[in-house]
Tab-separated table of C-alpha atoms in Angstrom:
chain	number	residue	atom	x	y	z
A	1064	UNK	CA	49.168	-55.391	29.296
A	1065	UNK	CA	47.976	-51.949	29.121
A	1066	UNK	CA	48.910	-49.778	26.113
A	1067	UNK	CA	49.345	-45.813	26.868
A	1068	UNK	CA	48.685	-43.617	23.790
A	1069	UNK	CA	51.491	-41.341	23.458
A	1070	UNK	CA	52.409	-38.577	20.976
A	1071	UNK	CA	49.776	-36.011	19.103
A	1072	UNK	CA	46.978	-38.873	19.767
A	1073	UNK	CA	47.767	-39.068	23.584
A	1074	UNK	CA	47.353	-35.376	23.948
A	1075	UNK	CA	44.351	-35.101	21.933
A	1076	UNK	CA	42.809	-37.849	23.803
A	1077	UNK	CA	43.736	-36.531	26.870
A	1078	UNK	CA	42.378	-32.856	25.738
A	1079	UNK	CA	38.848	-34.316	24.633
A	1080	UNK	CA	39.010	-36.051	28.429
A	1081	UNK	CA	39.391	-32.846	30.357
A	1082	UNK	CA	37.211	-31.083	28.234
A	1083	UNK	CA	34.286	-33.523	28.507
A	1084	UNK	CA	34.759	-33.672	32.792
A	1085	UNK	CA	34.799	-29.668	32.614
A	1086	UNK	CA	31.723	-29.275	30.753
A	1087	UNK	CA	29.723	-32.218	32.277
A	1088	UNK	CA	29.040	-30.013	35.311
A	1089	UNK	CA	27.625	-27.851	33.115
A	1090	UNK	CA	23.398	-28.773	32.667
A	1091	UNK	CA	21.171	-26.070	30.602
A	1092	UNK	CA	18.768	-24.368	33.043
A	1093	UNK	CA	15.404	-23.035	31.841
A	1094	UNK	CA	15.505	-19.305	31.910
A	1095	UNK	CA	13.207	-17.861	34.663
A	1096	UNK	CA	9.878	-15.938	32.820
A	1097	UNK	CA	10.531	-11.879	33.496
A	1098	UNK	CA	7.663	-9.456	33.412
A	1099	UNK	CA	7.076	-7.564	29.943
A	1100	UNK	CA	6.558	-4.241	30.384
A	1101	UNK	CA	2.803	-2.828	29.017
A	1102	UNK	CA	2.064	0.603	27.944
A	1103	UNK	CA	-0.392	0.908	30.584
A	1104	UNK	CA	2.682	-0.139	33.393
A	1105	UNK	CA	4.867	2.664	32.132
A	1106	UNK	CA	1.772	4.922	30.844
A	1107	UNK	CA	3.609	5.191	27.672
A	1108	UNK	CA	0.581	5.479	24.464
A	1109	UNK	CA	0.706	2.115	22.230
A	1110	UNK	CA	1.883	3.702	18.454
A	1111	UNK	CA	-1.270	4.317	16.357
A	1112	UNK	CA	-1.122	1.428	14.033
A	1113	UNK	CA	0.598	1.472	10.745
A	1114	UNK	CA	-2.179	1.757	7.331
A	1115	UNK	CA	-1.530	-1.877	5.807
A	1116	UNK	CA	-2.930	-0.726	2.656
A	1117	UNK	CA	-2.204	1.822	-0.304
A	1118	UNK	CA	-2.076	5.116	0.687
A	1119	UNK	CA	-1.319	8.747	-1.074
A	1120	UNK	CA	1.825	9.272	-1.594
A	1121	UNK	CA	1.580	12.796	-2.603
A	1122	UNK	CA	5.713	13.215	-3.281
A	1123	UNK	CA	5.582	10.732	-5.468
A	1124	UNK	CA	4.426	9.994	-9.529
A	1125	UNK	CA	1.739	8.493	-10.794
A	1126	UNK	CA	2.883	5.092	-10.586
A	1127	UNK	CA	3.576	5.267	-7.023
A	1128	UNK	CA	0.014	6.612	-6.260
A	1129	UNK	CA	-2.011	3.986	-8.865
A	1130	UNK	CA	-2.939	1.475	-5.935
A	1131	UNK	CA	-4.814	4.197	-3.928
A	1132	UNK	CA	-6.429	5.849	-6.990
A	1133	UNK	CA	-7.649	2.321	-8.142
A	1134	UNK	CA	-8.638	1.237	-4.207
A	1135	UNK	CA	-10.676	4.470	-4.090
A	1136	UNK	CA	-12.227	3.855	-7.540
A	1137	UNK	CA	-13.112	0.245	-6.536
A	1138	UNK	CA	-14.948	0.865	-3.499
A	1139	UNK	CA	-16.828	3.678	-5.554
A	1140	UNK	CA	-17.443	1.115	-8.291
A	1141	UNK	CA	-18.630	-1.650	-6.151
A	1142	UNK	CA	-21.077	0.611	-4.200
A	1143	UNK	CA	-22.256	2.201	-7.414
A	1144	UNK	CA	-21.216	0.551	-10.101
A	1145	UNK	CA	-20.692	3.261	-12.905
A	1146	UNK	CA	-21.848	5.768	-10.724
A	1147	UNK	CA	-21.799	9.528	-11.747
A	1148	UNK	CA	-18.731	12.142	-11.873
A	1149	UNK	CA	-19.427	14.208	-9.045
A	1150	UNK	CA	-19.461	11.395	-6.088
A	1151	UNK	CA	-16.319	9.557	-8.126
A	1152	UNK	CA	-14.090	12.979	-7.958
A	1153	UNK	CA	-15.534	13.849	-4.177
A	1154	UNK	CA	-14.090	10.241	-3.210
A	1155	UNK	CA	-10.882	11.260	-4.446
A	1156	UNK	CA	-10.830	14.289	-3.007
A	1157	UNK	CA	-12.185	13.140	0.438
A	1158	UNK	CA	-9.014	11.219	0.177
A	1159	UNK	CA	-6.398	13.720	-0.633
A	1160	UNK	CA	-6.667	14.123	-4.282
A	1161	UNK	CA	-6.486	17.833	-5.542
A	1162	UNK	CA	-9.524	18.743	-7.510
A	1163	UNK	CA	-8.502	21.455	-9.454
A	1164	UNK	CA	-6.105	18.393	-11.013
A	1165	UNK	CA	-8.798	16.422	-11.947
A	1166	UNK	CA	-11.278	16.132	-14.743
A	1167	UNK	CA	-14.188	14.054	-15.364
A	1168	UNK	CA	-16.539	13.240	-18.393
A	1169	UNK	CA	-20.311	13.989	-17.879
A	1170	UNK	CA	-22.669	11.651	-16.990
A	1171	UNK	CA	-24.703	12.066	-19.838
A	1172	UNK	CA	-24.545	12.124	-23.571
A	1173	UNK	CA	-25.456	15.515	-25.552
A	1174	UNK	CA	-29.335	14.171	-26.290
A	1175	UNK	CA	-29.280	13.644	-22.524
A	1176	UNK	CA	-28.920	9.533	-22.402
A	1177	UNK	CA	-26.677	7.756	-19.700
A	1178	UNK	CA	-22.805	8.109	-21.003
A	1179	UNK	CA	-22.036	4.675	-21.021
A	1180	UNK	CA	-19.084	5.426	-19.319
A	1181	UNK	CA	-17.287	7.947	-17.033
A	1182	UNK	CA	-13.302	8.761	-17.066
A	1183	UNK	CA	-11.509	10.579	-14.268
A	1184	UNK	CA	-8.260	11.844	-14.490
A	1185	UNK	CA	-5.634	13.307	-12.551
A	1186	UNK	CA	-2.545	15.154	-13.199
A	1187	UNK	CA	-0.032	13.588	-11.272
A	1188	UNK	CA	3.629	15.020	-11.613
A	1189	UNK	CA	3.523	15.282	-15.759
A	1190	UNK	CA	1.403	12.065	-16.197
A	1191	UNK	CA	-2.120	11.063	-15.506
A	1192	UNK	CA	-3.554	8.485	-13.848
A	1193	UNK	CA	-6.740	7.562	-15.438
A	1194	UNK	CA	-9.988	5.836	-14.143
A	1195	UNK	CA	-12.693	4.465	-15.941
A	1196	UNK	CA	-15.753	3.141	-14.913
A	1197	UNK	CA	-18.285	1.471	-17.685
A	1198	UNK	CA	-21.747	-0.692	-16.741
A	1199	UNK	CA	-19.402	-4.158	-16.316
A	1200	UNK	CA	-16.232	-3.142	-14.424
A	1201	UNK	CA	-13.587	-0.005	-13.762
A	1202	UNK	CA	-10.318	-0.153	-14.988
A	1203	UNK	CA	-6.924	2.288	-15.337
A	1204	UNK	CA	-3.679	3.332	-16.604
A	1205	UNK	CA	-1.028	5.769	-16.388
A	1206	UNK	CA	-1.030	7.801	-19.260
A	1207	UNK	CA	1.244	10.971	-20.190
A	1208	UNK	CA	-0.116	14.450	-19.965
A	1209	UNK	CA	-1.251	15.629	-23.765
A	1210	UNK	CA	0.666	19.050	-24.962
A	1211	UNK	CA	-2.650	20.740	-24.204
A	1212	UNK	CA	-1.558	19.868	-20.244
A	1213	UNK	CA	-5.173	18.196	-19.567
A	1214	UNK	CA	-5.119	14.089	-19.399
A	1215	UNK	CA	-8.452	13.575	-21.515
A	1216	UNK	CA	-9.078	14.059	-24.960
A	1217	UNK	CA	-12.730	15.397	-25.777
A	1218	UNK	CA	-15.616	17.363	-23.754
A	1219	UNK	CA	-15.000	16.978	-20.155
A	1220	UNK	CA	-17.440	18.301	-17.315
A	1221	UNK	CA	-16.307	21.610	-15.164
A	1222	UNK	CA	-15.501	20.860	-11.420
A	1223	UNK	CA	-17.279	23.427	-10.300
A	1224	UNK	CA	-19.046	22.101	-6.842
């Protein structure tokens, strides 16, 4: 004897049926490749490539310009190590910098010894973002601008070249 569903289970059994014989013709095809376009095929210039690393941001504070400022005082350090004033500011300017916001400790003490270590500054938007380079290492911070409107306290050298 043969038992035929009826009701809401017949017609949802009968539903998942036709469904199942209308999609069974239906087998996933791979996709045939298509030619990408180059910038040579449509002479259209590739984009210059995007800097991956800090750059000057000269809009912007301090803060956003410390990771440049410290990048270019890095590379000056680990060429030089403490180096002197003049090639530390002309790397900063070389970069984008603006000198006549700068200052820079001399080299040398008053009795004409090695300083035993050199500070650059630069007035960036009301703050300064400060570099120092010693024997052992360079290191910074942000710093606000002193009532006198220069970043360093003391005898700095005149950026004069």
């Amino acid at each position: 004897m043969r038992v035929r569903p009826t009701g809401r289970l017949g017609a949802a059994l009968a539903l998942t049926i036709a469904a199942v014989i209308a999609l069974s013709g239906c087998v996933a095809q791979e996709p045939e490749p298509t030619a990408t376009p180059t910038a040579e095929a449509n002479n259209t210039p590739e984009p210059d490539a995007t800097p991956t690393g800090p750059i000057l941001r000269p809009g912007e504070a301090a803060a956003g310009n410390r990771q440049f400022f410290d990048m270019l005082n890095n590379e000056s350090f680990d060429a030089n190590g403490r180096g002197d004033g003049r090639s530390i500011v002309d790397k900063l300017v070389e970069n984008g910098f603006e000198k006549q916001d700068m200052e820079v400790t001399p080299d040398a003490t008053a009795i004409g010894l090695a300083a035993d270590s050199i500070v650059v500054s630069v007035r960036i938007k009301g703050e300064c973002l400060i570099g120092q380079f010693t024997a052992d290492n360079y290191s910074s911070s942000i710093e606000p601008l002193l009532g006198t409107g220069s970043c360093l306290v003391g005898k700095t050298r005149p950026i004069d070249w």
